[in-house]
Coordinates of C-alpha atoms in Angstrom, one line a residue:
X949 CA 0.0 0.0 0.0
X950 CA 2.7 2.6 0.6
X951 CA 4.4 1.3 -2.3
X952 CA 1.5 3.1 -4.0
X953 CA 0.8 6.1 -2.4
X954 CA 4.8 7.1 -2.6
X955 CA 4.6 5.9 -6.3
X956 CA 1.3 8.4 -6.6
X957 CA 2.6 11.3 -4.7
X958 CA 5.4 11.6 -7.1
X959 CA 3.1 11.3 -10.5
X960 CA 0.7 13.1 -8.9
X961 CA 3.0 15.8 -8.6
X962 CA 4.9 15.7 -11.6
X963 CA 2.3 15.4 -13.4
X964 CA 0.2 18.7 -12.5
X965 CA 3.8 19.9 -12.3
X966 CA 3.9 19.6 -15.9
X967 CA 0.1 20.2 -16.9
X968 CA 0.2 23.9 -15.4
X969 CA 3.5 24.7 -16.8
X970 CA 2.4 24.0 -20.3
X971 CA -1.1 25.9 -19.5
X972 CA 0.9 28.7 -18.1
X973 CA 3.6 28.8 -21.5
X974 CA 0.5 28.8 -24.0
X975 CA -1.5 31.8 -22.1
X976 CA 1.5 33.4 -21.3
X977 CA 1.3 33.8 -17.9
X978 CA 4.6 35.4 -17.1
X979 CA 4.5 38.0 -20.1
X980 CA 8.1 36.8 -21.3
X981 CA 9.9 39.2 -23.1
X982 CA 6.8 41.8 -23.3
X983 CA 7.4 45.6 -21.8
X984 CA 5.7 46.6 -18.7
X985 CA 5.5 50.6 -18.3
X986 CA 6.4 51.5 -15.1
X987 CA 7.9 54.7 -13.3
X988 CA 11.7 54.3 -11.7
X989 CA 12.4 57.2 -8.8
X990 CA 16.1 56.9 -8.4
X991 CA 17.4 58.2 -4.6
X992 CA 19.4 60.9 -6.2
X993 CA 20.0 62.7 -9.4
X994 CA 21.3 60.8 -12.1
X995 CA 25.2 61.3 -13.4
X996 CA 24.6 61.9 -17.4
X997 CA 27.9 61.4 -17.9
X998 CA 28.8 57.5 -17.1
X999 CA 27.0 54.4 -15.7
X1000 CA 26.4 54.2 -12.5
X1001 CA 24.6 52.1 -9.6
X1002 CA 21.7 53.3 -7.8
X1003 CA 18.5 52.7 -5.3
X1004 CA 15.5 53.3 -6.3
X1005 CA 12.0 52.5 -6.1
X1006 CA 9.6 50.9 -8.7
X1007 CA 6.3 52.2 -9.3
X1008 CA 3.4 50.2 -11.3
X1009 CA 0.0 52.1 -11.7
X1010 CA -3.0 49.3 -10.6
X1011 CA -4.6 49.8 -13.7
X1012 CA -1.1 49.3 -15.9
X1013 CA -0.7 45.9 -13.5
X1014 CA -4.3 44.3 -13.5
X1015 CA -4.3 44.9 -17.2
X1016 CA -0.8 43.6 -18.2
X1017 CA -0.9 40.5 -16.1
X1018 CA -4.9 39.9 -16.0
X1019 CA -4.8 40.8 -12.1
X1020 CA -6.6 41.9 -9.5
X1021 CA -4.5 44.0 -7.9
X1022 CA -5.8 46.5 -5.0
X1023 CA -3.2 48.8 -4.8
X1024 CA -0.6 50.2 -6.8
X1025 CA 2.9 48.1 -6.7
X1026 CA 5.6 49.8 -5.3
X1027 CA 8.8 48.0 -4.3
X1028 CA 12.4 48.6 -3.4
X1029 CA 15.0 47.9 -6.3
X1030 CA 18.8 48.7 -6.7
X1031 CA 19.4 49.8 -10.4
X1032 CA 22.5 50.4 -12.9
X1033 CA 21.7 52.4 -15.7
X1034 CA 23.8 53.7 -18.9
X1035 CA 23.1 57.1 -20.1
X1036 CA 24.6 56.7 -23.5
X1037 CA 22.7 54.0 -24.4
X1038 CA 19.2 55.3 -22.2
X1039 CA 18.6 52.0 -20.9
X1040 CA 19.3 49.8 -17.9
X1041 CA 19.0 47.2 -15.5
X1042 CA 17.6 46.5 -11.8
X1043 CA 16.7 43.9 -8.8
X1044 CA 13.5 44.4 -7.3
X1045 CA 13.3 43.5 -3.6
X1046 CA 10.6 40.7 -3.5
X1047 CA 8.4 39.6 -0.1
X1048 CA 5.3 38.5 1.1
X1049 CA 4.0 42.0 0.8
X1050 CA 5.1 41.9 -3.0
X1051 CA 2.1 40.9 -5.5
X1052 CA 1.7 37.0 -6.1
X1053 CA 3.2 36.5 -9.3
X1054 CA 6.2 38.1 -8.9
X1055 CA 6.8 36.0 -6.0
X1056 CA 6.3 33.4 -8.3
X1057 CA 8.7 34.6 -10.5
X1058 CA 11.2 35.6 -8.1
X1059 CA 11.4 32.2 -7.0
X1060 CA 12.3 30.9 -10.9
X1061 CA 16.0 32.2 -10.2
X1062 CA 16.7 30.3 -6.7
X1063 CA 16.1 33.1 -5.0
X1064 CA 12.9 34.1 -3.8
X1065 CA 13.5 37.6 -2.4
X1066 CA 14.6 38.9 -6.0
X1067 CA 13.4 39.4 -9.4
X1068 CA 15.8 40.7 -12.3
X1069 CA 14.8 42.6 -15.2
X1070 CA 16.2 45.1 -18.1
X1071 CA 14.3 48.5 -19.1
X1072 CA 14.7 51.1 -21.8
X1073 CA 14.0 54.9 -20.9
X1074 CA 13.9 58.3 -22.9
X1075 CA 14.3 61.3 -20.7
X1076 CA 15.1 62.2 -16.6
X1077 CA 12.5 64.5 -14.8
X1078 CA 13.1 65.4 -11.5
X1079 CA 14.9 61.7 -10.1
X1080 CA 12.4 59.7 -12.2
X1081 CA 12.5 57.7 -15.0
X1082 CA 9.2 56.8 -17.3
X1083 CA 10.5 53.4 -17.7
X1084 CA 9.6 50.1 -20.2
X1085 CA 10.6 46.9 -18.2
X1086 CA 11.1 43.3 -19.2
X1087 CA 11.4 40.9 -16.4
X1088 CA 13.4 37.7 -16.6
X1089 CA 12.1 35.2 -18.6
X1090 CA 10.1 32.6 -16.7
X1091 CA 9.7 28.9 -17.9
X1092 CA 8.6 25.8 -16.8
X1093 CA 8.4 27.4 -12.8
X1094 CA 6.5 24.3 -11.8
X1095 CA 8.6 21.4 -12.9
X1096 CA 12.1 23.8 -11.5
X1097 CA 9.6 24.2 -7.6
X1098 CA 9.5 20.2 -7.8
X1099 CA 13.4 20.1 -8.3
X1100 CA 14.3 22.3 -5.5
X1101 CA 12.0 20.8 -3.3
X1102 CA 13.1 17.3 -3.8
X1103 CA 16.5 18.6 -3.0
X1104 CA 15.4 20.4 0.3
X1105 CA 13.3 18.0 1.5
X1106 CA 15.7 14.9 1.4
X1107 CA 18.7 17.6 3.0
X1108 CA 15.7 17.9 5.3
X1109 CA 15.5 14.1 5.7
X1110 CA 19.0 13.9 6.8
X1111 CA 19.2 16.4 9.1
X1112 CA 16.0 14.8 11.4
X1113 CA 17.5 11.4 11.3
X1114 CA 20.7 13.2 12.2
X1115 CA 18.7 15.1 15.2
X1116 CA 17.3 11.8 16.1
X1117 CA 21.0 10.4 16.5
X1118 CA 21.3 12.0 20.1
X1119 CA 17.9 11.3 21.1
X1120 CA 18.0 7.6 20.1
X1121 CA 21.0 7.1 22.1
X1122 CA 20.1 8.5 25.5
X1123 CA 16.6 7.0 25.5
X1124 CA 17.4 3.6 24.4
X1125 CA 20.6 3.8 26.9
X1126 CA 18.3 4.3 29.6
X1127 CA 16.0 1.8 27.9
X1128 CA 18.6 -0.6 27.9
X1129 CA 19.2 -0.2 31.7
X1130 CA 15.7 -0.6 32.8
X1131 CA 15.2 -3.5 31.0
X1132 CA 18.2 -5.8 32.8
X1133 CA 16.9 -4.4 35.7
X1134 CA 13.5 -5.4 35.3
X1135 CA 11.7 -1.7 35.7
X1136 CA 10.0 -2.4 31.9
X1137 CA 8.6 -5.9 32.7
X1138 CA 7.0 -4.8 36.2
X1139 CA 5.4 -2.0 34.3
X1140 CA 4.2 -4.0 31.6
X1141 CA 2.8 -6.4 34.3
X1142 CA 0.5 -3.9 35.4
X1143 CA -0.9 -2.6 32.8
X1144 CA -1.1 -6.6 31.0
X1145 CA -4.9 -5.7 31.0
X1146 CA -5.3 -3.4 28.9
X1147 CA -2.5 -3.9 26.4
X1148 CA -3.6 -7.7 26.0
X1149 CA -6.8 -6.4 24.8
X1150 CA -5.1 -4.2 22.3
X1151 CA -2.2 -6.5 21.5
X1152 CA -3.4 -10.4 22.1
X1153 CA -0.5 -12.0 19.7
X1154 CA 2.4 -10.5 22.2
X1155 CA 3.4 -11.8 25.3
X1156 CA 2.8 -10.2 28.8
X1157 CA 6.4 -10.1 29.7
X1158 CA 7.8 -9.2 26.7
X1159 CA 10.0 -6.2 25.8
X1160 CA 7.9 -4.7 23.5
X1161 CA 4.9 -4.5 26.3
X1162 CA 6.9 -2.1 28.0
X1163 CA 8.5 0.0 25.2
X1164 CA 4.8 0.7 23.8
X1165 CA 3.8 1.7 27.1
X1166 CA 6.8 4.3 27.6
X1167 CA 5.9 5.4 24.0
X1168 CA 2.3 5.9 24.3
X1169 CA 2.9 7.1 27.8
X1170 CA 5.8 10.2 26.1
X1171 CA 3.1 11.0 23.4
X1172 CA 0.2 11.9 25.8
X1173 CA 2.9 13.9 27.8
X1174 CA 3.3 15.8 24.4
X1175 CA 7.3 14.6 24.7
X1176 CA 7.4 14.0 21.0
X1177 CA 11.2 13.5 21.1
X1178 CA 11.1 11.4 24.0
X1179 CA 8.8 9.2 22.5
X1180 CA 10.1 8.4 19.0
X1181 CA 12.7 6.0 20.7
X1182 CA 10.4 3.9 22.7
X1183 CA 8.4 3.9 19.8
X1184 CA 11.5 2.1 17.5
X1185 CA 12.7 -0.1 20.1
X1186 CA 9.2 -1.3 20.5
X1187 CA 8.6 -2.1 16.6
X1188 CA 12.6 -3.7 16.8
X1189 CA 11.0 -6.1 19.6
X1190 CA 7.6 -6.7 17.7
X1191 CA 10.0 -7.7 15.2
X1192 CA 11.7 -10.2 17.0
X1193 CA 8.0 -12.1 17.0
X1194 CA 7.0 -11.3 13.6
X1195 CA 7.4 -14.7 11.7
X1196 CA 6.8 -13.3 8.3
X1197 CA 10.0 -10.6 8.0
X1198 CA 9.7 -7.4 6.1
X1199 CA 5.6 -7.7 7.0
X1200 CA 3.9 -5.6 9.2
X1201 CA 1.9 -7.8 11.7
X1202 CA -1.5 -7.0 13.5
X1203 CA 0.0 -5.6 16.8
X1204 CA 2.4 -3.4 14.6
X1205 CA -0.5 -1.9 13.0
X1206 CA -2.5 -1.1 16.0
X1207 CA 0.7 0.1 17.6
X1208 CA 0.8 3.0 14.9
X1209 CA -2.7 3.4 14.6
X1210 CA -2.5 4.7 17.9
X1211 CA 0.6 6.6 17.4
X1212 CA -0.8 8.2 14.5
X1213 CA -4.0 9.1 16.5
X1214 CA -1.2 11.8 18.4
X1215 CA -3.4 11.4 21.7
X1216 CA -1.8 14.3 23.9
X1217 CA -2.9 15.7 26.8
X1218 CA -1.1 19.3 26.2
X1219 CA -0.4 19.9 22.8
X1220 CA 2.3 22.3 23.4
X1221 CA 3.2 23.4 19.8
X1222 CA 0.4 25.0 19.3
X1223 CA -0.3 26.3 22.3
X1224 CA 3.2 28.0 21.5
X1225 CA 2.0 29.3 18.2
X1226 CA -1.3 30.8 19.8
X1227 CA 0.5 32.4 22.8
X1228 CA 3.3 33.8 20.3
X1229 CA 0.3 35.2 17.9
X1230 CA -0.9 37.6 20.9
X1231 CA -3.9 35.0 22.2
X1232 CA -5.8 35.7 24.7
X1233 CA -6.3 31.9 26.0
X1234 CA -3.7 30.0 23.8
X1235 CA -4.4 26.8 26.0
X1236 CA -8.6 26.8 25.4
X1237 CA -8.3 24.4 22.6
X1238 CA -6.8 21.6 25.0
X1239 CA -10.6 20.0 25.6
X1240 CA -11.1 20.4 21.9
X1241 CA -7.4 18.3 21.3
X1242 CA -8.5 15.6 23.5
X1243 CA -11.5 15.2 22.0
X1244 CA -10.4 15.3 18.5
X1245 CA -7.7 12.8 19.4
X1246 CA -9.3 10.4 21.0
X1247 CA -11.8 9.9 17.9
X1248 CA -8.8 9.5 16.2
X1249 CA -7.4 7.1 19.0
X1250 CA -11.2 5.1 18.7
X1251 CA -11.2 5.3 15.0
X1252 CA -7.5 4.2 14.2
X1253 CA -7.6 1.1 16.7
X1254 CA -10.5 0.3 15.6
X1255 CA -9.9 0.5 12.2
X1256 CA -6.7 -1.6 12.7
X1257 CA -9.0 -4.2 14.9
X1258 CA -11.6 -4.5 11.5
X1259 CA -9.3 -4.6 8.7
X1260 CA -6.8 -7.0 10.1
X1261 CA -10.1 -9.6 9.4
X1262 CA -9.6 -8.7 5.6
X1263 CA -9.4 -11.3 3.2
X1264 CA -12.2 -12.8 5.1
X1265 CA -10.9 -16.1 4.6
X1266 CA -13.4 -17.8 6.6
X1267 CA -16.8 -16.0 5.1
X1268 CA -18.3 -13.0 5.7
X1269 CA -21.3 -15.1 7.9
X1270 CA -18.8 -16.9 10.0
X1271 CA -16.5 -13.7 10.2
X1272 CA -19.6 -11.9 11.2
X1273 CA -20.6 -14.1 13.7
X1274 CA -17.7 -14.5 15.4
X1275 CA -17.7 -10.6 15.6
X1276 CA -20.6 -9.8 16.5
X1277 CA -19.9 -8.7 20.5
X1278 CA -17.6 -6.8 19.0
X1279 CA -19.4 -5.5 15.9
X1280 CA -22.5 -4.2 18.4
X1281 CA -19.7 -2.9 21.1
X1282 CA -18.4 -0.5 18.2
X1283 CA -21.9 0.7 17.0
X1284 CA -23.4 1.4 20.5
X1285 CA -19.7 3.9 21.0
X1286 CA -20.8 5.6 17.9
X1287 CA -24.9 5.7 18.9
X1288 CA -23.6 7.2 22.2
X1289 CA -21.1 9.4 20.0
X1290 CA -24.1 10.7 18.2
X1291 CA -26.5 11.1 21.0
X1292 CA -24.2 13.0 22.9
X1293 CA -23.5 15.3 19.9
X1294 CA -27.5 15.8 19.7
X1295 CA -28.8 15.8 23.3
X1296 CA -26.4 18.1 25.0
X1297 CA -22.8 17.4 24.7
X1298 CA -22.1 21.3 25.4
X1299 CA -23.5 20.9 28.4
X1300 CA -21.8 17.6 29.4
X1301 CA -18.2 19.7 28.8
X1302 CA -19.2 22.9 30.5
X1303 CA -20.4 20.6 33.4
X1304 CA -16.9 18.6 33.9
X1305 CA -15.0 22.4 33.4
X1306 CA -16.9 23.5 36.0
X1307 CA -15.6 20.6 38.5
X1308 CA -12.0 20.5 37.0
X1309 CA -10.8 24.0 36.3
X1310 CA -9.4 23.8 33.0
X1311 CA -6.6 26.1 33.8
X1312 CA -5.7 23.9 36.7
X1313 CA -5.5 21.0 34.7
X1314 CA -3.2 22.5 32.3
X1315 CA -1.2 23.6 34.7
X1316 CA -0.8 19.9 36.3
X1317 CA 0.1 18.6 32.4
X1318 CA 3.1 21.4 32.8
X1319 CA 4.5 20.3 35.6
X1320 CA 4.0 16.5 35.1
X1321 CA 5.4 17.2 31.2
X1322 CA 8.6 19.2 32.9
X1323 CA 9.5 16.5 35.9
X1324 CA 8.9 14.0 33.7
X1325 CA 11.9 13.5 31.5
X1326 CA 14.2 14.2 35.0
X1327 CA 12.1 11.5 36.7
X1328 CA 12.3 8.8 34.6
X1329 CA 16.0 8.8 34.0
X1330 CA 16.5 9.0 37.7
X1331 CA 13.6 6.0 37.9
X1332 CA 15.2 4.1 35.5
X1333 CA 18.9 4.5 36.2
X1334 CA 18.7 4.6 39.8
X1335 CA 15.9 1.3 39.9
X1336 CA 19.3 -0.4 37.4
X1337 CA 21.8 0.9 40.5
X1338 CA 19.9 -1.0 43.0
X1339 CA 19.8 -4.0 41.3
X1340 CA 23.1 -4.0 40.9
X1341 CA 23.1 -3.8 37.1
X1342 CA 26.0 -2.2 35.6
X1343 CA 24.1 0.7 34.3
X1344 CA 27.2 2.6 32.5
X1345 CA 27.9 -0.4 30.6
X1346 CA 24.4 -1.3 29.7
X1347 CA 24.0 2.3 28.9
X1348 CA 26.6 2.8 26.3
X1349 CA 25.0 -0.7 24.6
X1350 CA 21.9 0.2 24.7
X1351 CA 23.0 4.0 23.1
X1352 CA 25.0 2.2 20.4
X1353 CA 21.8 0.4 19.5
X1354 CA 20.2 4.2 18.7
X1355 CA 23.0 5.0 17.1
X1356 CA 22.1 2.6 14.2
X1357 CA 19.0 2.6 14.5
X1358 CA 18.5 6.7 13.8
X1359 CA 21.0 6.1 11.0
X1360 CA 18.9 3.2 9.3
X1361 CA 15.9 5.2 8.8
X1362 CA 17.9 8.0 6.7
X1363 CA 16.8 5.8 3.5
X1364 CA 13.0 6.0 4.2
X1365 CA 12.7 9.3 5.6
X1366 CA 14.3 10.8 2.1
X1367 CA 11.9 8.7 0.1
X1368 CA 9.0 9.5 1.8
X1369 CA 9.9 13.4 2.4
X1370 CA 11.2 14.0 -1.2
X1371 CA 7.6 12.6 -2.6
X1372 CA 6.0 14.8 -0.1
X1373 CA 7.9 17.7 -1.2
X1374 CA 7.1 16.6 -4.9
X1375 CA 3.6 16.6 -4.1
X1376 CA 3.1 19.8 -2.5
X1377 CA 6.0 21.6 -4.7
X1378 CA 4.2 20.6 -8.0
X1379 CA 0.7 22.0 -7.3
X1380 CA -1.2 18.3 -6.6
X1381 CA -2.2 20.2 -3.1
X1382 CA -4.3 22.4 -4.5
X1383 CA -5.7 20.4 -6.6
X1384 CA -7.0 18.5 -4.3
X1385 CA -7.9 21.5 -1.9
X1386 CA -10.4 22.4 -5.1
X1387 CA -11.9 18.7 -5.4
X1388 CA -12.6 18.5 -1.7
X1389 CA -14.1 22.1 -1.2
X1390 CA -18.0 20.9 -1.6
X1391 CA -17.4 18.0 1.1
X1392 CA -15.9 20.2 3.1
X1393 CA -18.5 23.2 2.7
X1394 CA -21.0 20.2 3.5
X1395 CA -19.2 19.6 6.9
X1396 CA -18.9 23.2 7.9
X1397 CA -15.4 23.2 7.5
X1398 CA -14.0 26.2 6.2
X1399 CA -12.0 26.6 3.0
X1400 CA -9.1 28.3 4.9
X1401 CA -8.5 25.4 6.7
X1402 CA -8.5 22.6 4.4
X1403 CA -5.1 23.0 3.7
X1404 CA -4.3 22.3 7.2
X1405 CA -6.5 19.3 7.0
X1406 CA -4.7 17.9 4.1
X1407 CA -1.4 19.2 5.1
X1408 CA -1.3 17.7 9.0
X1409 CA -0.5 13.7 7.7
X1410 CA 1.9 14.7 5.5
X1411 CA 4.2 16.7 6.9
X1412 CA 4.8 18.3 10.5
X1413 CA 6.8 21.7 9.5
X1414 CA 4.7 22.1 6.5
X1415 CA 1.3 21.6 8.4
X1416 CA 3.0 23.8 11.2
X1417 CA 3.9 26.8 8.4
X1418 CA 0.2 26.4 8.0
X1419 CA -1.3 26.4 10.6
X1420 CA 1.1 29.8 11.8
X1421 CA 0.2 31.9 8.8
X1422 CA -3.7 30.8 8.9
X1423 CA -2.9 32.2 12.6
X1424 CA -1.7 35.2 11.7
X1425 CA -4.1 36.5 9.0
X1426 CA -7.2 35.4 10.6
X1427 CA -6.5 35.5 14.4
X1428 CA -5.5 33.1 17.1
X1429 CA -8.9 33.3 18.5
X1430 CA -11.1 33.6 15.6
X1431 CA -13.2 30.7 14.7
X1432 CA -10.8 29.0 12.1
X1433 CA -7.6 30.0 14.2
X1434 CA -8.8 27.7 16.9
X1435 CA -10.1 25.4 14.4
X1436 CA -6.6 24.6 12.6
X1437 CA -4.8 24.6 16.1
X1438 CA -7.1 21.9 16.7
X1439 CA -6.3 20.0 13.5
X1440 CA -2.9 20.3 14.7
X1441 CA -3.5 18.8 18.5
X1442 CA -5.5 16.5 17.3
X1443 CA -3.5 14.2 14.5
X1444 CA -0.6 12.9 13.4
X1445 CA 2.3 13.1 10.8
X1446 CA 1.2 9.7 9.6
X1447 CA 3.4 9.2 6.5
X1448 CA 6.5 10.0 8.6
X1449 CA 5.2 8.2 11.1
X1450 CA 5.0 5.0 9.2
X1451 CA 8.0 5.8 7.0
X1452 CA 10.2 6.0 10.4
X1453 CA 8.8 3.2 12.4
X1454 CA 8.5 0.7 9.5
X1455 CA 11.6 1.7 7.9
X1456 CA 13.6 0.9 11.0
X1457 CA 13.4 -2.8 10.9
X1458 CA 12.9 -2.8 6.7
X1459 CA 9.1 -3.4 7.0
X1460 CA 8.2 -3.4 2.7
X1461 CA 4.6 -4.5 3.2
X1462 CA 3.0 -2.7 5.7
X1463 CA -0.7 -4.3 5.1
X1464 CA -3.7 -1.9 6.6
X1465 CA -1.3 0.6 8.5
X1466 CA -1.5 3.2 6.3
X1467 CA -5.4 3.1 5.7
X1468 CA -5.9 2.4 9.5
X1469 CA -3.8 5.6 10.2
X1470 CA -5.5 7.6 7.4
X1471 CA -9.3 6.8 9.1
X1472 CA -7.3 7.8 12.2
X1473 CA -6.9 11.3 11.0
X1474 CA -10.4 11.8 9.4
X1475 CA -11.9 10.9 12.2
X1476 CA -9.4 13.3 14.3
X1477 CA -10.2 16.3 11.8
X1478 CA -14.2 15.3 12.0
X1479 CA -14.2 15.2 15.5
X1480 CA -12.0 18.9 15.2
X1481 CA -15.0 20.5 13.6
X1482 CA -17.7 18.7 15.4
X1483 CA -16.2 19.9 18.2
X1484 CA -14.9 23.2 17.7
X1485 CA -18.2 24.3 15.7
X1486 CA -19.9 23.2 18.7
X1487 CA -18.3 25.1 21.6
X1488 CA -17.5 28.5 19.3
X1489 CA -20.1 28.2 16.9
X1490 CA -19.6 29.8 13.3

């Protein structure tokens, strides 16, 4: 299945890559090699005599613009430029200063050369008057912008590849050091014994005492703290110990896929990024959507694991009768959650939240998250290292073995996390994005989900710093605490980077056929963006 969504993300992307650059050289877009009339005002008078460099200022009327480049301009354009002119010949050339205030298409163009904060050009002129030139400009030609975007992304995003598996590389080995140590001491088994309950109902083909019990506990445990770092490691060393019991290799097997259906889910109970991002953007309760995270994660949680649960049935091998009769507790279990889902949604679920706030404080539960988030890195190494010195293990020893073991494992996953970056970059670079933002706008309009923040939505599974660019500039044009400001820092609390996810976890131990894990972790984040806008429409109405 990944096989097939890398392969697509790259066509996909080439392809409208290629399909708007052609439909941009037959209309012309770009106006290649046509004059635009425009006034230069130099910063001082101009020497008659010999060439000579100056600054200056460009000025394009908003009716010259629009008409010239079938715009909609609001305003006049006028931007910064550094120009050389020649007298003798009455001609010259500048650099315009291009940024995000600049119109659209010169952006566009400006980013043709490799870099996006200039645009080059030549102009012809008759006569001076008064430090201003009446001038006729032609910008640098522009071809095939689309197909160039795809190249340099490919090349960013895999240097970007390289540097997180590199980041990981310190991470990996402190964690799975002190891994290492709790383990001969016995910390992880005793911790796995108590919660064998639970995680035998969600993982029935692994042992109670295993390795892996404990290391998916640590993970899951890090992700609800929101200590993302913390918890890629446990998250490896578990799928390197699932491994260890999977008897088909390079196949992900049914506890593998609930594992990351869970991870992909991003069940925190602070999500701390965003919060961030709100506080930073001038909000005036940057932690109000942590009810609205919860909630949207945990439909993801419910949807992914049960996703994972239902498809790992498929080929029903034994009938679809007998399947659903051996299912059928189950089967009615899942459909009374959702009737209760829906009844709450109906009858009064406002009231149900506004009732529990009014026992718990939120603002004293967020501050408890804090504290527990900040001891809790501190604590465990002293837990784990000092439970390893009083069993007598040799923790400096099993320390250093157990931080060689991160070491290769951060350094395995360079492979996958370029492949699955560079076709995300691909994707995004070549204009398949909006695309899709277009084909999606009536189901979304049907949901009540804005338009702004579909690209969020689409964004949040594919890539973490580009759904966190996002999510920041939605922020800052509409407001922190606007309707769709809270909304996207929702999406953002509330799911997963599910292709990295997968491409980390599974490339790690060389998983190739990864079976329902990426479908299970895709329902994971629909269901986390539903619940979002259920949620959020709910308590701030729009």
């Amino acid at each position: 299945m990944l096989n097939y969504v890398w392969l697509g993300l790259l066509l996909l992307g080439i392809g409208t890559a290629l399909i708007t650059d052609i439909s941009n050289q037959s209309t012309d877009k770009y106006r290649n090699n046509e004059p635009l009339r425009a006034e230069l005002i130099l910063n001082r008078g101009m020497d008659s005599a010999s060439s000579a460099s100056y600054n200056a200022k460009i000025l394009v009327d908003k009716s010259t613009f629009n008409v010239f480049y079938s715009g909609k301009t609001d305003s006049s354009v006028l931007l910064p430029a550094s120009v050389t002119l020649n007298p003798q010949k009455h001609s010259g050339s500048l650099v315009l200063t291009i940024d995000k205030s600049s119109p659209e298409i010169w952006q566009e163009m400006a980013g043709a050369s490799g870099n996006k904060n200039e645009l080059t050009g030549a102009f012809t002129y008759k006569a001076e008057e008064n430090n201003t030139l009446n001038i006729r400009v032609i910008l640098e030609s522009i071809s095939f912008l689309k197909l160039k975007d795809i190249t340099n992304a490919a090349l960013d995003y895999a240097a970007t590849a390289v540097n997180i598996a590199i980041g990981l590389i310190g991470i990996m080995a402190l964690w799975l050091g002190v891994m290492k140590v709790a383990e001969e001491a016995g910390l992880i088994s005793l911790i796995a014994r108590w919660l064998r309950p639970v995680m035998k109902r969600l993982f029935p083909d692994v042992p109670g005492d295993h390795p892996a019990m404990g290391s998916m506990i640590m993970n899951i445990s890090a992700n609800m703290l929101g200590l993302g770092n913390a918890a890629t490691p446990f998250g490896l060393k578990a799928m390197e110990e699932l491994d260890k019991l999977n008897p088909d290799k390079g196949t992900a097997t049914n506890s593998m896929v609930t594992f990351l259906a869970i991870n992909t889910a991003g069940l925190t109970l602070i999500p701390a990024t965003a919060i961030a991002v709100r506080a930073a953007a001038g909000s005036s309760d940057p932690a109000i959507i942590i009810g609205t995270s919860i909630f949207g994660a945990a439909c993801a949680t419910t949807a992914g694991i049960t996703a994972a649960k239902v498809l790992q049935q498929f080929p029903l091998k034994e009938g679809f009768s007998n399947w659903l009769k051996n299912h059928l507790r189950g089967i009615l279990i899942f459909l009374f959650i959702v009737l209760l889902i829906v009844l709450a949604g109906v009858f009064g679920a406002g009231s149900l939240l506004s009732g529990i706030s009014g026992i718990i404080k939120p603002e004293y539960f967020k501050n408890f998250i804090e504290v527990l988030s900040i001891v809790a890195i501190p604590a465990l190494i002293i837990l784990f290292i000092g439970y390893g010195a009083i069993k007598k293990i040799r923790v400096y020893e099993r320390f250093v073995e157990g931080a060689k073991e991160g070491f290769n494992i951060a350094v395995r996953i360079i492979p996958y996390l370029v492949a699955m970056l560079m076709a995300i970059g691909i994707f995004r670079a070549g204009g398949a994005m909006d695309w899709l933002i277009y084909i999606l706008k009536p189901f979304t309009d049907f949901i009540g989900m804005p338009a702004e923040a579909l690209p969020m939505a689409l964004m949040r599974p594919l890539s973490g710093s580009g759904s966190l660019g996002i999510m920041t500039e939605i922020i800052k044009v509409h407001g922190p605490d606007s309707f769709i400001g809270i909304m996207v820092s929702t999406f953002f609390g509330s799911t997963e980077t599910t292709f990295y996810v997968l491409a980390v976890y599974f490339g790690a131990i060389n998983i190739k056929n990864t079976r329902h894990a990426l479908p299970a972790g895709l329902i994971a984040d629909i269901a986390g963006i539903l619940g979002a806008v259920f949620i959020v429409r709910m308590l701030f109405g729009h």
